[in-house]
Coordinates of C-alpha atoms and ligand atoms in Angstrom, one line a residue:
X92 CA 126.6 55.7 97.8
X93 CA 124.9 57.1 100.7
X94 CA 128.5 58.4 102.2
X95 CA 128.4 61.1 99.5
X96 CA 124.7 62.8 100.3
X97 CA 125.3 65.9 102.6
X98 CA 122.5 67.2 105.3
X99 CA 123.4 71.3 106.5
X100 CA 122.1 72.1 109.7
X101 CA 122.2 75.5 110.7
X102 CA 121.8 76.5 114.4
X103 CA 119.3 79.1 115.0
X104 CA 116.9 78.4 117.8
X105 CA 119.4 80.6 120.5
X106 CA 118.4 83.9 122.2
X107 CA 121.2 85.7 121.6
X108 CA 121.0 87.7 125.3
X109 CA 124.2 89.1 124.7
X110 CA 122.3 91.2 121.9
X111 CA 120.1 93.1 124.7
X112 CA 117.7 93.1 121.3
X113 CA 114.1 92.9 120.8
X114 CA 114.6 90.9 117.8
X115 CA 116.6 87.2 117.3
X116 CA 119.9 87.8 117.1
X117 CA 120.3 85.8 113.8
X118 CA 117.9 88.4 112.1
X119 CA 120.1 91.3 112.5
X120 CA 120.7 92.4 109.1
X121 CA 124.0 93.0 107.4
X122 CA 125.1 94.0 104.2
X123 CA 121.2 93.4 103.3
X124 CA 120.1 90.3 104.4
X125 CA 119.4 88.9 108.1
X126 CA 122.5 87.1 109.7
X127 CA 121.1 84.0 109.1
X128 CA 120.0 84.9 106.0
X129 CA 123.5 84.6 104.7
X130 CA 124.5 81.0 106.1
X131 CA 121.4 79.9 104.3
X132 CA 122.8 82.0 100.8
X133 CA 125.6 79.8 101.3
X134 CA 123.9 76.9 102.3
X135 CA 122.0 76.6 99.0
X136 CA 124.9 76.7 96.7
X137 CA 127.1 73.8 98.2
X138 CA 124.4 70.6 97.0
X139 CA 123.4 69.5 100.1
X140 CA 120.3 67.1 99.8
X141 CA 118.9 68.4 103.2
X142 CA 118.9 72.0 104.2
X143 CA 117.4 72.5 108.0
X144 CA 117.3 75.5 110.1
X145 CA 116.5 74.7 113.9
X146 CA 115.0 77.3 115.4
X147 CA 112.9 77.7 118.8
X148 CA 113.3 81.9 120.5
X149 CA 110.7 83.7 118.2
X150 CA 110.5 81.0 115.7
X151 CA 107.2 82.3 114.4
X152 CA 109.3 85.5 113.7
X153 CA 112.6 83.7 112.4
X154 CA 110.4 81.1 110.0
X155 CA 108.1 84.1 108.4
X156 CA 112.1 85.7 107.7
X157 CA 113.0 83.1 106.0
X158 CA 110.6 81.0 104.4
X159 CA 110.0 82.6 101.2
X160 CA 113.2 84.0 100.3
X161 CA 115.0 79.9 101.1
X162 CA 111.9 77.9 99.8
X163 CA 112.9 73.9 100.1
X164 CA 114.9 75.1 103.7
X165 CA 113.0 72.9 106.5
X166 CA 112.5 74.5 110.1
X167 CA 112.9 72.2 113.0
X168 CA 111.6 73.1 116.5
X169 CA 114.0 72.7 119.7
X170 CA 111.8 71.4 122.6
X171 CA 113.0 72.9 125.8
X172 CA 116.2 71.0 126.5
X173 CA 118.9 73.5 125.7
X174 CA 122.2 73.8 124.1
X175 CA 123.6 73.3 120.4
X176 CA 124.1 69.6 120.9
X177 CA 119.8 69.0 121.9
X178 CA 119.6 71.6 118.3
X179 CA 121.5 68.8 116.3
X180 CA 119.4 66.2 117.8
X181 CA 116.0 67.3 117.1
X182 CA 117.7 68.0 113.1
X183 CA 118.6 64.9 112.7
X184 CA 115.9 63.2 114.1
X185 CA 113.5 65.1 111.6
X186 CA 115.9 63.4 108.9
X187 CA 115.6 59.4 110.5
X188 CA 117.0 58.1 107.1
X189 CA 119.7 59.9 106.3
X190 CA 123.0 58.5 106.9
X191 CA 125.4 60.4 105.4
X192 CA 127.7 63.5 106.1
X193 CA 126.2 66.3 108.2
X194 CA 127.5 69.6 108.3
X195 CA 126.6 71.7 111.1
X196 CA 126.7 76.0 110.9
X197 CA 125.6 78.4 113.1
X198 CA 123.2 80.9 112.2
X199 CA 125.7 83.6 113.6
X200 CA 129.1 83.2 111.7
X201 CA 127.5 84.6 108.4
X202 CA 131.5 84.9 107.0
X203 CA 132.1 81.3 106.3
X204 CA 132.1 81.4 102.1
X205 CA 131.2 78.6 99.7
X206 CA 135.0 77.9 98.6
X207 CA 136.0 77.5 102.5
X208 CA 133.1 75.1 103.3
X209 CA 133.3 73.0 100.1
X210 CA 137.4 72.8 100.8
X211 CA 136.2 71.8 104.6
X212 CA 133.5 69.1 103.6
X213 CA 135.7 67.7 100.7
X214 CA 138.9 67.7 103.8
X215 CA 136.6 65.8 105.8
X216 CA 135.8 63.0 103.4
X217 CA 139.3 62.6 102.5
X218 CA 140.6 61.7 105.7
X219 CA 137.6 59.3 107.2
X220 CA 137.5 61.0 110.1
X221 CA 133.6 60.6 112.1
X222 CA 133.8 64.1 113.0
X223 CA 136.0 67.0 111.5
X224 CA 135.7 70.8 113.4
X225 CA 136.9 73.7 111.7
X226 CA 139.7 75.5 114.3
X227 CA 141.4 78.9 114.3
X228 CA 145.0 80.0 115.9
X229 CA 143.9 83.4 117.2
X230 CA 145.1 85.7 119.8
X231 CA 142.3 86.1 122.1
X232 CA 140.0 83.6 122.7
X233 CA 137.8 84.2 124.9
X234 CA 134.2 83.2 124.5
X235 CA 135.2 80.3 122.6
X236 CA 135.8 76.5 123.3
X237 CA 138.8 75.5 123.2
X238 CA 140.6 72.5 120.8
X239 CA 142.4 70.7 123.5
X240 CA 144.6 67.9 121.8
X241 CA 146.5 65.0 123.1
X242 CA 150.3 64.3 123.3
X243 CA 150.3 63.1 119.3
X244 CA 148.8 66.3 118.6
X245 CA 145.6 65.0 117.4
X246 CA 142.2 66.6 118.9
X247 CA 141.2 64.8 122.2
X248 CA 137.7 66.8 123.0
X249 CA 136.2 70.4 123.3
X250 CA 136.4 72.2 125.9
X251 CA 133.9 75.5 126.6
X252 CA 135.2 78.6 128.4
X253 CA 132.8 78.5 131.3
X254 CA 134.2 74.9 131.9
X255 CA 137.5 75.2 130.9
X256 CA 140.5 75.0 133.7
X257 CA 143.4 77.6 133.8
X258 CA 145.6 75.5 131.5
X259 CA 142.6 75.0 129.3
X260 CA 141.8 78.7 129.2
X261 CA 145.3 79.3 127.8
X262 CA 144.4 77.2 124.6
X263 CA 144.8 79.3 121.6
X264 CA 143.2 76.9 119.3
X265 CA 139.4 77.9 119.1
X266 CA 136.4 75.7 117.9
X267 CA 135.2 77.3 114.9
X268 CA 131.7 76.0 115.7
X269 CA 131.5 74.6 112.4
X270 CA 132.2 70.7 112.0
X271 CA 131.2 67.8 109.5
X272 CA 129.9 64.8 111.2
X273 CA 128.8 61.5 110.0
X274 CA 125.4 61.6 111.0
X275 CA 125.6 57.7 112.7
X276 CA 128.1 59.2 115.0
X277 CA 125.5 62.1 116.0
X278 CA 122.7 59.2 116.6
X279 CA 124.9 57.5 118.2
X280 CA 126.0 59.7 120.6
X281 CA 124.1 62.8 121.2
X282 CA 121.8 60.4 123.2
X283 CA 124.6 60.2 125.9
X284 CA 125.0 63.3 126.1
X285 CA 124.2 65.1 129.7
X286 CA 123.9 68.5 130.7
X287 CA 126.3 68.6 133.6
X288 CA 128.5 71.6 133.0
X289 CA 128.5 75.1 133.8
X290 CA 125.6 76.2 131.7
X291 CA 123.3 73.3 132.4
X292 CA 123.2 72.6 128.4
X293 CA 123.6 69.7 126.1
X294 CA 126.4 70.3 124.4
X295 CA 127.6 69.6 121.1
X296 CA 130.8 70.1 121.6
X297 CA 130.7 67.0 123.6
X298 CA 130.6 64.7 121.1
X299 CA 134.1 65.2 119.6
X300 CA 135.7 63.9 123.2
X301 CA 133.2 61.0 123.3
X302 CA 133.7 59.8 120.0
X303 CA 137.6 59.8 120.5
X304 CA 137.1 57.7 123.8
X305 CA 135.7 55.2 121.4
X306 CA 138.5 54.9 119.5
X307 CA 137.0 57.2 116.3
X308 CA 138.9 59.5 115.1
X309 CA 138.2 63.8 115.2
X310 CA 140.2 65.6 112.6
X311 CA 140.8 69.6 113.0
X312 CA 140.5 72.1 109.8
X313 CA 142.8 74.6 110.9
X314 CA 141.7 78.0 108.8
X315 CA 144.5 80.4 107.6
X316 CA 141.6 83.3 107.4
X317 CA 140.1 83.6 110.9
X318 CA 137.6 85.9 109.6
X319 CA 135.9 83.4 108.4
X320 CA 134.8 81.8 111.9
X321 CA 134.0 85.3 113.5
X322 CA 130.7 85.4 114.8
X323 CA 128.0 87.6 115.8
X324 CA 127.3 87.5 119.8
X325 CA 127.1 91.2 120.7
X326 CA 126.4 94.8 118.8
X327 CA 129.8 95.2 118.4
X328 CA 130.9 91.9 116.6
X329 CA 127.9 92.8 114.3
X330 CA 129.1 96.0 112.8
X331 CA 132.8 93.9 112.2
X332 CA 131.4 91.3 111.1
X333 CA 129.4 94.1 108.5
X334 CA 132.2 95.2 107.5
X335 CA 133.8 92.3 106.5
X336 CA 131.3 91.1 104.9
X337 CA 131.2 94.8 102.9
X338 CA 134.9 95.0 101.9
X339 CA 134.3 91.0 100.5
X340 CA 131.7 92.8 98.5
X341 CA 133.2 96.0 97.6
X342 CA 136.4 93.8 96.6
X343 CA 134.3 91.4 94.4
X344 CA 132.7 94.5 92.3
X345 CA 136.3 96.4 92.3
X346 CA 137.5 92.9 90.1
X347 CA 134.4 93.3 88.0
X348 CA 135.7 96.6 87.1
X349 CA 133.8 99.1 89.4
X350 CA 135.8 102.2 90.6
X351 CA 135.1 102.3 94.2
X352 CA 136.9 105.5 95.8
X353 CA 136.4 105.0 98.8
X354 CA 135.8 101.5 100.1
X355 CA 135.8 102.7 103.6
X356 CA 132.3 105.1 103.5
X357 CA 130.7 102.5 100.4
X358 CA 128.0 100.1 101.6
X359 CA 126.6 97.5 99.5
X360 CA 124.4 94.5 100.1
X361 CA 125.0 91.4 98.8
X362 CA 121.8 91.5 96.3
X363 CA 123.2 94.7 94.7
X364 CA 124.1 94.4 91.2
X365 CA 126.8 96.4 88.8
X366 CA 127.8 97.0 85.7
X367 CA 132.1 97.5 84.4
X368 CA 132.7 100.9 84.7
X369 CA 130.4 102.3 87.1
X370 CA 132.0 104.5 89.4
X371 CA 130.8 105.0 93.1
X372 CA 132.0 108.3 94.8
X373 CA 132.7 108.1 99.0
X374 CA 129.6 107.5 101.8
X375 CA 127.2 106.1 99.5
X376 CA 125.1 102.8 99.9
X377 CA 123.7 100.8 97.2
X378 CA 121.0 99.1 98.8
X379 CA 118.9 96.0 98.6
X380 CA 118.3 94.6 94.9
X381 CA 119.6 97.6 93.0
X382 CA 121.3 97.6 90.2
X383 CA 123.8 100.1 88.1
X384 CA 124.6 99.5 84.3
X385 CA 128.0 100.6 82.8
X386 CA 129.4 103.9 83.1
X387 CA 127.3 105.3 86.1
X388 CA 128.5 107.5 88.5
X389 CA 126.5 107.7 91.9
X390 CA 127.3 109.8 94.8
X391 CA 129.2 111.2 96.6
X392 CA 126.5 111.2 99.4
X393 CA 123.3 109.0 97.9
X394 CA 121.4 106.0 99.3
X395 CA 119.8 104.2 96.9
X396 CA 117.1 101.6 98.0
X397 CA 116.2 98.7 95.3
X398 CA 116.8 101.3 92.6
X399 CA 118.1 100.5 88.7
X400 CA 120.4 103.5 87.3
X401 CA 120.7 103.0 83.9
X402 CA 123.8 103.8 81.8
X403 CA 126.0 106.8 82.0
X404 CA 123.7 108.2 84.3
X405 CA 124.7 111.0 87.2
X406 CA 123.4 110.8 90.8
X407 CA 124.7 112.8 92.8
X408 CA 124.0 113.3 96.5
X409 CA 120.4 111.5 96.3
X410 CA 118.0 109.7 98.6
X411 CA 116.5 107.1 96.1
X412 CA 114.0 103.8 97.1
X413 CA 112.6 101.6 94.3
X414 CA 113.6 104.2 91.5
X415 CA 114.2 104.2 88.1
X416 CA 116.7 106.1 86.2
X417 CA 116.9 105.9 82.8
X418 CA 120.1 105.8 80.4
X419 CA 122.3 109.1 80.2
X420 CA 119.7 111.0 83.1
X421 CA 121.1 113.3 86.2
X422 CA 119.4 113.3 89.0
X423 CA 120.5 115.4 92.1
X424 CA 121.9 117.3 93.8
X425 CA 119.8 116.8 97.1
X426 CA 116.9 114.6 95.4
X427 CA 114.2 112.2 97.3
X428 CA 113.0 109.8 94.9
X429 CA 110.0 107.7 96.3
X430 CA 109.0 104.4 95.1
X431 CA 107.2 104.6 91.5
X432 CA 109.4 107.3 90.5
X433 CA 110.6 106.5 86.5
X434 CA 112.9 108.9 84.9
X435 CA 113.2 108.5 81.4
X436 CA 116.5 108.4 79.3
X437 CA 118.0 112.1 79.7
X438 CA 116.0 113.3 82.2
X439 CA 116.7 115.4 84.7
X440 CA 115.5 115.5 88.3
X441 CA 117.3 118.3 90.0
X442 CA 118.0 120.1 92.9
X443 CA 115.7 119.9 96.1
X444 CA 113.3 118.0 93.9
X445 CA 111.3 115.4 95.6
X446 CA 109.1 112.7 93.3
X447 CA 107.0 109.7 94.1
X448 CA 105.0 107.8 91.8
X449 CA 105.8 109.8 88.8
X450 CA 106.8 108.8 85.4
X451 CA 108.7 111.4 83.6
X452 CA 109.6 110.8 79.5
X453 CA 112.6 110.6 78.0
X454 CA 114.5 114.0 78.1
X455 CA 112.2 115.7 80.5
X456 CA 113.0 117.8 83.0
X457 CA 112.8 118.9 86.7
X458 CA 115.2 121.1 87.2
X459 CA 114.8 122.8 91.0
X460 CA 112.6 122.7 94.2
X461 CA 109.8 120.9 93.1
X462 CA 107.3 118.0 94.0
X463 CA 105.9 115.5 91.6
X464 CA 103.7 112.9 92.9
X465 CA 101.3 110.9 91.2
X466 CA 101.9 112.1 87.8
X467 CA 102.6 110.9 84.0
X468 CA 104.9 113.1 82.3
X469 CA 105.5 113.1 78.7
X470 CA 109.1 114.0 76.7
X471 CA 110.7 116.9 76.1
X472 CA 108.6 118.6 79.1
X473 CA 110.2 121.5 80.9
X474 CA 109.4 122.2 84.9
X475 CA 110.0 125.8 85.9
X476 CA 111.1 126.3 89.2
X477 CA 109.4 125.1 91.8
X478 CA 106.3 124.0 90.0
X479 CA 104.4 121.4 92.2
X480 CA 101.3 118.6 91.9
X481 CA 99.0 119.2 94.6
X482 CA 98.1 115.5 94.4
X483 CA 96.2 115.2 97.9
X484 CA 92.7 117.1 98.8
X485 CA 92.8 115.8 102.3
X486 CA 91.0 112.8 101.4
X487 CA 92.1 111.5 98.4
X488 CA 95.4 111.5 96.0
X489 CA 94.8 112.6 92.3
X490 CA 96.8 112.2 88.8
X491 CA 98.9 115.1 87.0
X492 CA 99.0 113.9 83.4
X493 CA 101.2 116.1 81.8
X494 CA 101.9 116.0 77.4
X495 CA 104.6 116.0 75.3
X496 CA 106.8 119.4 75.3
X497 CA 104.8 121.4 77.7
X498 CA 106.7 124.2 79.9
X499 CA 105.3 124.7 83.0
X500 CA 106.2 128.9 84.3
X501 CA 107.9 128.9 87.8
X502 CA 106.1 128.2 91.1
X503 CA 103.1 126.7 88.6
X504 CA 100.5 124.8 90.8
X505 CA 99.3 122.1 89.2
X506 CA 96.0 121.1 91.2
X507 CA 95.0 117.6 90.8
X508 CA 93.5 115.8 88.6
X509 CA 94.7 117.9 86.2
X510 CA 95.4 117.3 82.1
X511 CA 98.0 119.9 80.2
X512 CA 98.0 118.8 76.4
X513 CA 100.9 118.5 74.3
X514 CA 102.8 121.8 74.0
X515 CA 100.6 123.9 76.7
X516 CA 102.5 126.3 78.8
X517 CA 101.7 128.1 81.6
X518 CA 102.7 131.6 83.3
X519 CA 104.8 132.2 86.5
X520 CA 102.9 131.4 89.2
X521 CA 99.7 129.7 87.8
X522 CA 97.3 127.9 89.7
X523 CA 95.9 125.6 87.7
X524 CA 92.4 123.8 88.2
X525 CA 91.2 122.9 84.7
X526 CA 93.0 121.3 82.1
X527 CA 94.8 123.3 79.2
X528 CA 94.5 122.2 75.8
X529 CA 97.3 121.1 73.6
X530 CA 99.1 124.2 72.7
X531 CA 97.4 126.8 74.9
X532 CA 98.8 129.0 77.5
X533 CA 97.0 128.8 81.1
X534 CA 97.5 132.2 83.1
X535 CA 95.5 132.4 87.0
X536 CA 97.2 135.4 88.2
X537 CA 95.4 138.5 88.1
X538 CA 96.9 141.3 86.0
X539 CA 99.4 143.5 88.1
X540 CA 98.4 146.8 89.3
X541 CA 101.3 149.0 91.2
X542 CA 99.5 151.5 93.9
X543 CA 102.1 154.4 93.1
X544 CA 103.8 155.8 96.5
X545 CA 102.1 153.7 99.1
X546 CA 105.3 153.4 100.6
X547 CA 105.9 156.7 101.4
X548 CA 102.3 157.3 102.3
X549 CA 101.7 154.7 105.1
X550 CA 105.3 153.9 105.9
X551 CA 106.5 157.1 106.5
X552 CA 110.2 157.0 108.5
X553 CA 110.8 153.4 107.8
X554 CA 114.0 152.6 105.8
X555 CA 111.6 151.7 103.0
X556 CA 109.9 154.7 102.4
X557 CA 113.7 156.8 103.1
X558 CA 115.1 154.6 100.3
X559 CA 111.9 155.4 98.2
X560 CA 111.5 159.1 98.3
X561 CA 115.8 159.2 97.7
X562 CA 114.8 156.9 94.5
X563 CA 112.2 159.4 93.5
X564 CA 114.2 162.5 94.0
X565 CA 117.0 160.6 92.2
X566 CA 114.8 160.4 89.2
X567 CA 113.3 164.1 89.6
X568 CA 117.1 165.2 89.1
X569 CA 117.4 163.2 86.5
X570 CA 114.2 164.7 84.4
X571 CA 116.0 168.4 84.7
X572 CA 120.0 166.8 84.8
X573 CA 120.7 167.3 80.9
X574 CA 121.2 170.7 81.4
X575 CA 123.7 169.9 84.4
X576 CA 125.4 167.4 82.7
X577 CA 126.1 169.5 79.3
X578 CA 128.4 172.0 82.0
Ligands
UD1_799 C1 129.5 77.8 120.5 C2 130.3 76.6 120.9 C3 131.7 77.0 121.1 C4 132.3 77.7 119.9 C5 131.3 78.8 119.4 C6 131.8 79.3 118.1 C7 128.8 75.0 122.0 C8 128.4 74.5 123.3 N1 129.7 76.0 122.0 O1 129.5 78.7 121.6 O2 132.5 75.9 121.4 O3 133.6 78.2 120.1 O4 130.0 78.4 119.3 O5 131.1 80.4 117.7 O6 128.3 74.6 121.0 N2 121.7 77.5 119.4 C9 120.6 76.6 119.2 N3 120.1 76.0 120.3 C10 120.5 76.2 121.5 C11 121.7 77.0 121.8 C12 122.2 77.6 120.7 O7 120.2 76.5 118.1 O8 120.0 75.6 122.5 C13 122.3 78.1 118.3 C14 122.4 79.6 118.5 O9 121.2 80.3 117.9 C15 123.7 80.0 117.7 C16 124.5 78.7 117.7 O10 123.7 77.7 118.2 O11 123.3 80.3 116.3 C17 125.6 78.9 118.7 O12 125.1 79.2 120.0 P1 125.8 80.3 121.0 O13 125.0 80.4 122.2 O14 126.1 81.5 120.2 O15 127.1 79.4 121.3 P2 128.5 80.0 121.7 O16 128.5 80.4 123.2 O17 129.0 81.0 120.8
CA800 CA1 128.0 82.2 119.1

């Protein structure tokens, strides 16, 4: 019975010095979610009956990372003996009844998938080992502990790098840092073990070597993909280990039918969500929980932050967070949507167009240079040029409600709070400050009055007034030219 039940531990309490960062190492995020944060993705979908995450450097910051987005995980404090073996210790002991398999990650190697564990945990119960490592064959190990096996070829013990003799170092075969232990053979032994080696630590990978000197056996999980053990210790291995992570997920939504041109320059996080037949131009990153329905083309060029793009829309070199595009809309070039912004179904936010909190109806348009903040648009309605909401007095932000079918003229100023009724228009360059009825056309701009020759008057000798008085004589030829031209 109990030789089925599964407890994951996942190693987090570390530094992570080799970061030189301000925050835990296994909060660095990747492909949208904090290092960590993707052990414990996996973690949750492999049935385990215990999940715990021991934790100790910043653990106030690491819990409030975590808690809510992995509700049933359990943190466990490190006291201040160090080293990954003490970590599995203090787990285990928060567990006391639990006696069956434990499986130990670390909260650094996010690339270990569901199918590679599973195989690993099902391997380990197969054979009846006490203890089972995961191991890669790679070309440079360093930084790793070494497999070191005996004559018969089966694992003897661990060895760590900073402990490790010449011989030793020259081991190809790494420890994965990812094993399955019985958890009797962890009580039994982590107790005994010291902290006498070159980093003054109580290792885990100690254990392997002692159990074998009791005559239990240690099996080895030798992984064909060594991608799968990387892990993060250093800026560098973080952006690989990014992009590995990214190509998995490009290469997932490329077999659910997404055109991806350019894998190389296309980010997405793991949360990201999209449709068959949604194409994705180069450099552009679907971010966070945003999601695409069929037949969408975004980018080239466009971030989009927790957005939803709805289908056959067009966005096109954009800057988007928590945006909403409806069904058949365009949106960009050169866009900002800020959060709140709702574009109805054939809409059109256009070029060097910036909106935030703005709901615009269904076939509405904003075709160029414009800000729209804090506003309700209705359908049909047409933006000239460069018509803004001036939502923001200096102290407080106001509401643009704008009806059904109303043109605004170019460079209209639409001073908040402000109300246009259904069909209103307005003339170029409007200032508006009181609300236009339904239907009626607002006008601020005083009528035009032309001062004739004030150029030449008081500009005399500038290239103006030159080009002025030729245009006049031009025209005084002209009056008396029939004659000329009938010669
Ligand atoms: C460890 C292994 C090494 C293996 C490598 C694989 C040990 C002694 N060494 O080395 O054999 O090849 O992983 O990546 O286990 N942690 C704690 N508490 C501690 C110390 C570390 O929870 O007191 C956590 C860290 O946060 C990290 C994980 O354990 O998530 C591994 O620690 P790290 O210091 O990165 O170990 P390595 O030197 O990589
Ligand atoms: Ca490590």
């Amino acid at each position: 019975m109990t030789q089925n039940t599964l407890a994951i531990v996942v190693l987090a309490a570390g530094q992570g010095t080799r970061m030189r960062s301000r925050l835990p190492k296994v909060l660095h995020p990747v492909a949208g979610r904090p290092l960590v944060g993707h052990v414990l993705t996996t973690a949750s979908r492999l049935g385990a009956d215990h999940i715990e995450v021991v934790v100790r450097h910043e653990r106030d910051q690491v819990v409030a990372a975590l808690s809510d987005a992995y509700p049933g995980t359990v943190f466990v404090d490190q006291d201040d003996v160090p080293g990954t073996g003490r970590a599995v210790e203090v787990a285990l002991d928060a567990i006391p009844g639990f006696d069956g398999d434990v499986l130990i990650l670390s909260g650094d190697c996010p690339l270990a998938d569901v199918d590679t564990l599973t195989a690993f945990v099902a391997e380990h119960r197969s054979t009846g080992a006490a203890a089972t490592l995961m191991t890669a064959i790679v070309d440079d190990p360093t930084g790793y502990g070494r497999v070191i096996r005996d004559a018969a070829g089966d694992v003897d013990r661990i060895v760590e790098q900073k402990d490790a003799t010449d011989d030793e170092a020259a081991v190809r075969e790494i420890n994965a840092g990812m094993y399955v232990f019985r958890a009797a053979a962890l009580r039994e032994y982590l107790p005994t073990v010291g902290v006498d080696n070159a980093q003054g630590e109580k290792y885990l990978t100690d254990v392997p070597g002692l159990l074998r000197l009791a005559g239990d056996r240690v099996a080895a999980s030798v992984v064909s993909d060594v991608t799968v053990t990387f892990g993060v210790n250093d800026r560098a291995q973080l952006a690989l280990v990014g992009r590995l992570l990214n190509e998995r997920i490009v290469r997932r939504w490329q077999l659910e039918g997404v055109t991806i041109v350019d894998p190389a320059t296309t980010w997405i996080d793991d949360d990201a969500k999209l449709a068959a037949d949604v194409t994705i131009l180069p450099h552009t990153q679907i971010l966070g929980a945003s999601v695409i329905a069929a037949g969408a083309t975004v980018g080239p060029d466009t971030t989009l932050v927790d957005c939803e793009i709805g289908e056959d829309a067009v966005v096109k070199r954009t800057d988007a967070n928590l945006a909403v595009i409806g069904a058949g809309a365009t949106v960009g070039p050169f866009s900002f949507l800020r959060p709140g912004t709702v574009l109805g179904a054939n809409g059109k936010i256009g070029a060097y167009v910036e909106t935030k909190n703005a709901r615009i109806g269904e076939g509405s348009k904003v075709p160029h240079l414009s800000y729209v903040g804090d506003a309700t648009i209705g359908r049909g309605v047409n933006l000239g040029a460069s018509t803004i909401t001036a939502n923001y007095d200096d102290v407080n932000k106001h509401r643009t409600e704008i009806e059904d079918e109303v043109h605004t003229g170019s460079h209209t100023v639409l001073v908040a709070p402000v109300r246009l009724g259904a069909g209103a228009k307005t003339g170029a360059g409007a200032v508006v400050r009181k609300d236009v009825p339904a239907g009626a056309l607002a006008m601020s701009v005083a009528p035009q009055r032309n001062i004739e020759g004030w150029v030449e008057k008081n500009r005399a000798g500038t290239g103006a007034a030159e080009a002025a008085s030729r245009a006049h004589d031009a025209a005084d030829k002209a009056g008396d030219g029939a004659q000329e031209e009938d010669r």
